[in-house]
Backbone as a printed PyTorch tensor [residue, N CA C, xyz], in Angstrom:
tensor([[[  1.2660,  21.2830,   7.9210],
         [  0.3000,  20.4540,   7.5970],
         [ -0.2380,  20.8770,   6.0180]],

        [[ -0.2340,  19.9470,   4.9150],
         [ -0.6910,  20.3360,   3.6840],
         [ -2.1220,  20.6000,   3.7520]],

        [[ -2.4400,  21.5140,   2.9170],
         [ -3.9360,  21.8540,   2.6630],
         [ -4.4170,  20.6960,   1.9130]],

        [[ -5.7180,  20.4280,   2.0620],
         [ -6.5130,  19.3620,   1.1210],
         [ -7.3880,  20.1680,   0.1670]],

        [[ -7.2860,  19.6890,  -0.9310],
         [ -8.2030,  20.4020,  -1.9650],
         [ -9.3880,  19.6890,  -1.9780]],

        [[-10.5510,  20.4450,  -2.3400],
         [-11.9390,  19.8460,  -2.4170],
         [-11.9370,  19.0300,  -3.7070]],

        [[-12.7220,  18.1840,  -3.6700],
         [-12.9510,  17.3840,  -5.0830],
         [-13.6350,  18.2050,  -6.1350]],

        [[-13.4320,  18.0060,  -7.4580],
         [-14.0200,  18.9240,  -8.3070],
         [-15.4120,  18.7010,  -8.5040]],

        [[-16.3820,  19.7290,  -8.7750],
         [-17.7530,  19.3910,  -8.7150],
         [-17.9580,  18.6750,  -9.9240]],

        [[-19.3040,  18.2020, -10.0060],
         [-19.5740,  17.3260, -11.1470],
         [-19.2490,  17.8140, -12.5420]],

        [[-19.6020,  19.0400, -12.8890],
         [-19.3120,  19.6770, -14.2590],
         [-17.8430,  19.5710, -14.4810]],

        [[-17.1980,  20.0430, -13.4610],
         [-15.7110,  20.1430, -13.6730],
         [-15.0390,  18.6530, -14.1330]],

        [[-15.6030,  17.6340, -13.0840],
         [-15.1320,  16.3160, -13.2430],
         [-15.3350,  15.7030, -14.6820]],

        [[-16.5730,  16.0750, -15.0420],
         [-17.1050,  15.4830, -16.6110],
         [-16.1370,  16.3590, -17.6870]],

        [[-15.8240,  17.5170, -17.4650],
         [-15.0550,  18.1960, -18.3460],
         [-13.8360,  17.6500, -18.5240]],

        [[-13.0170,  17.1960, -17.4260],
         [-11.6890,  16.7300, -17.4060],
         [-11.9680,  15.3550, -17.8300]],

        [[-12.9260,  14.6490, -17.6540],
         [-12.9400,  13.2350, -18.2210],
         [-13.0810,  13.2070, -19.7340]],

        [[-13.8830,  14.1350, -20.1800],
         [-14.0710,  14.4160, -21.6190],
         [-12.7280,  14.4450, -22.2790]],

        [[-11.9140,  15.3610, -21.4510],
         [-10.6380,  15.5890, -22.1420],
         [ -9.6750,  14.3880, -22.1870]],

        [[ -9.7090,  13.7250, -21.0210],
         [ -8.7780,  12.5750, -20.9800],
         [ -9.2300,  11.4140, -21.8720]],

        [[-10.5600,  11.2730, -22.1400],
         [-11.0010,  10.3670, -23.1690],
         [-10.7700,  10.6080, -24.6220]],

        [[-10.5220,  11.9810, -24.7460],
         [-10.5540,  12.4810, -26.3810],
         [ -9.0980,  12.9190, -26.6980]],

        [[ -8.3120,  13.5020, -25.8010],
         [ -7.1990,  14.2310, -25.9340],
         [ -6.0730,  13.2330, -26.1850]],

        [[ -5.8960,  13.0350, -27.5370],
         [ -4.7780,  11.9370, -27.9140],
         [ -3.4250,  12.4890, -27.7320]],

        [[ -3.2630,  13.8990, -27.3330],
         [ -1.7620,  14.3680, -27.1180],
         [ -1.4190,  13.7410, -25.7550]],

        [[ -2.4670,  13.2740, -24.8700],
         [ -1.9220,  12.8850, -23.7160],
         [ -1.4440,  11.5410, -23.6230]],

        [[ -0.4680,  11.1270, -22.9160],
         [ -0.1190,   9.7240, -23.0690],
         [ -1.3200,   8.8690, -22.5210]],

        [[ -1.3030,   7.6240, -23.2780],
         [ -2.3930,   6.6430, -22.9000],
         [ -2.3250,   6.2370, -21.5640]],

        [[ -1.3020,   6.1250, -21.0750],
         [ -1.3050,   5.6900, -19.4980],
         [ -1.8430,   6.8000, -18.6240]],

        [[ -1.6150,   7.9180, -18.9110],
         [ -2.1030,   9.1580, -18.0940],
         [ -3.5690,   9.1710, -18.3120]],

        [[ -4.0160,   9.0140, -19.5250],
         [ -5.4270,   9.2070, -19.8130],
         [ -6.3340,   8.0190, -19.0930]],

        [[ -5.6140,   6.7530, -19.0740],
         [ -6.2970,   5.6470, -18.5900],
         [ -6.3950,   5.5580, -17.0230]],

        [[ -5.2110,   6.2240, -16.2650],
         [ -5.3790,   6.4870, -14.8070],
         [ -6.2610,   7.5140, -14.4920]],

        [[ -6.2570,   8.5850, -15.1000],
         [ -7.2410,   9.6440, -15.0660],
         [ -8.6740,   9.0840, -15.1010]],

        [[ -8.9620,   8.3740, -16.0860],
         [-10.3590,   7.9000, -16.1610],
         [-10.9540,   6.8840, -15.0380]],

        [[ -9.9230,   6.2160, -14.3770],
         [-10.2350,   5.4330, -13.4810],
         [-10.3080,   6.0620, -12.1880]],

        [[ -9.5980,   7.1500, -11.8270],
         [ -9.6250,   8.1120, -10.8960],
         [-11.0890,   8.9230, -10.9500]],

        [[-11.4290,   9.3070, -12.1120],
         [-12.8540,  10.2190, -12.3820],
         [-13.8220,   9.3010, -12.4750]],

        [[-13.7840,   8.1510, -13.0140],
         [-15.2190,   7.3440, -13.0670],
         [-15.2990,   6.5390, -11.8160]],

        [[-14.3770,   6.0070, -11.2790],
         [-14.5580,   4.9560, -10.2430],
         [-13.9850,   5.3940,  -8.7530]],

        [[-13.6230,   6.6800,  -8.7370],
         [-12.8840,   7.1400,  -7.4740],
         [-11.7310,   6.3960,  -6.9530]],

        [[-11.0370,   5.8950,  -7.7190],
         [ -9.8910,   4.9360,  -7.3040],
         [ -8.7560,   5.9190,  -7.0060]],

        [[ -8.0810,   5.5490,  -5.7730],
         [ -6.8920,   6.2440,  -5.4850],
         [ -5.8130,   5.9500,  -6.3040]],

        [[ -5.0820,   6.8160,  -6.5740],
         [ -3.8230,   6.6540,  -7.5030],
         [ -2.8270,   5.6020,  -6.8880]],

        [[ -2.8390,   5.4080,  -5.5900],
         [ -2.0160,   4.5150,  -5.0530],
         [ -2.4420,   3.0480,  -5.5530]],

        [[ -3.7240,   2.9890,  -5.6890],
         [ -4.2700,   1.5710,  -6.2000],
         [ -3.9800,   1.3470,  -7.5850]],

        [[ -4.0600,   2.5730,  -8.3800],
         [ -3.9720,   2.3900,  -9.8690],
         [ -2.6180,   2.1050, -10.2820]],

        [[ -1.4530,   2.5530,  -9.5730],
         [ -0.1690,   2.2210,  -9.9050],
         [  0.1130,   0.8120,  -9.6060]],

        [[ -0.5310,   0.1740,  -8.7250],
         [ -0.3050,  -1.1850,  -8.3220],
         [ -0.9600,  -2.2570,  -9.3060]],

        [[ -1.7870,  -1.7150, -10.2000],
         [ -2.4870,  -2.6220, -11.1280],
         [ -1.4070,  -3.2420, -12.0860]],

        [[ -1.5320,  -4.6360, -12.3470],
         [ -0.5890,  -5.3630, -13.2440],
         [ -1.4710,  -5.9900, -14.5010]],

        [[ -0.7410,  -6.4780, -15.3750],
         [ -1.4710,  -7.1580, -16.6230],
         [ -2.4630,  -8.0770, -16.1870]],

        [[ -2.1770,  -9.0390, -15.2020],
         [ -3.3190,  -9.8110, -14.7470],
         [ -4.6100,  -9.4880, -14.1880]],

        [[ -4.6600,  -8.0830, -13.9000],
         [ -5.5620,  -7.3320, -13.3130],
         [ -6.7130,  -6.9720, -14.5370]],

        [[ -6.1000,  -7.2900, -15.7030],
         [ -7.0730,  -6.7510, -16.9580],
         [ -7.5660,  -8.0790, -17.6480]],

        [[ -8.8740,  -8.2650, -17.9600],
         [ -9.1300,  -9.4430, -18.5700],
         [-10.2090,  -9.0070, -19.8590]],

        [[ -9.9940,  -9.5780, -20.9800],
         [-10.5840,  -9.1550, -22.1790],
         [-11.2540, -10.4620, -22.7620]],

        [[-12.4280, -10.5540, -23.1040],
         [-13.0860, -11.6850, -23.6350],
         [-13.5370, -11.5060, -24.9940]],

        [[-13.0440, -10.5630, -25.8950],
         [-13.5640, -10.3370, -27.1950],
         [-14.5430,  -9.3210, -27.2500]],

        [[-15.4880,  -9.0890, -26.2740],
         [-16.5780,  -8.1670, -26.0440],
         [-16.2990,  -7.3000, -24.9970]],

        [[-15.8430,  -7.7420, -23.9180],
         [-15.8210,  -6.8960, -22.8290],
         [-14.4020,  -6.6620, -22.1100]],

        [[-14.1170,  -5.6640, -21.6010],
         [-12.8490,  -5.3840, -20.9570],
         [-12.9630,  -5.1350, -19.4880]],

        [[-12.3980,  -6.0420, -18.7370],
         [-12.6290,  -5.6810, -17.0920],
         [-11.1920,  -5.4190, -16.6180]],

        [[-11.2690,  -4.5690, -15.6340],
         [-10.0930,  -4.2070, -14.7990],
         [-10.4840,  -4.5900, -13.5350]],

        [[ -9.7880,  -5.4960, -12.7830],
         [ -9.8570,  -5.8820, -11.4420],
         [ -9.5470,  -4.8110, -10.3200]],

        [[-10.4450,  -3.9630,  -9.7770],
         [ -9.9430,  -2.7900,  -8.8960],
         [-10.0290,  -3.2230,  -7.4610]],

        [[-10.4060,  -4.6280,  -7.1820],
         [-10.7700,  -4.8530,  -5.7140],
         [ -9.5690,  -5.1750,  -4.8330]],

        [[ -8.4090,  -4.9150,  -5.3950],
         [ -7.3130,  -5.0220,  -4.8710],
         [ -6.9470,  -6.1040,  -3.9010]]])
């Protein structure tokens, strides 16, 4: 049986989020997926199923449809 890791505490999660938002050496796809996990607690299995149609932009707001 695989060991389960505890989720990061609030301070660690914010530190990682800060890195993925600002570290341009990381690929944009990686940064985007990590931000969705860290901000919205989305499982990676849901993120990898997102398609272009799940993203809407109206000139002012960018929306990602996460309701699967």
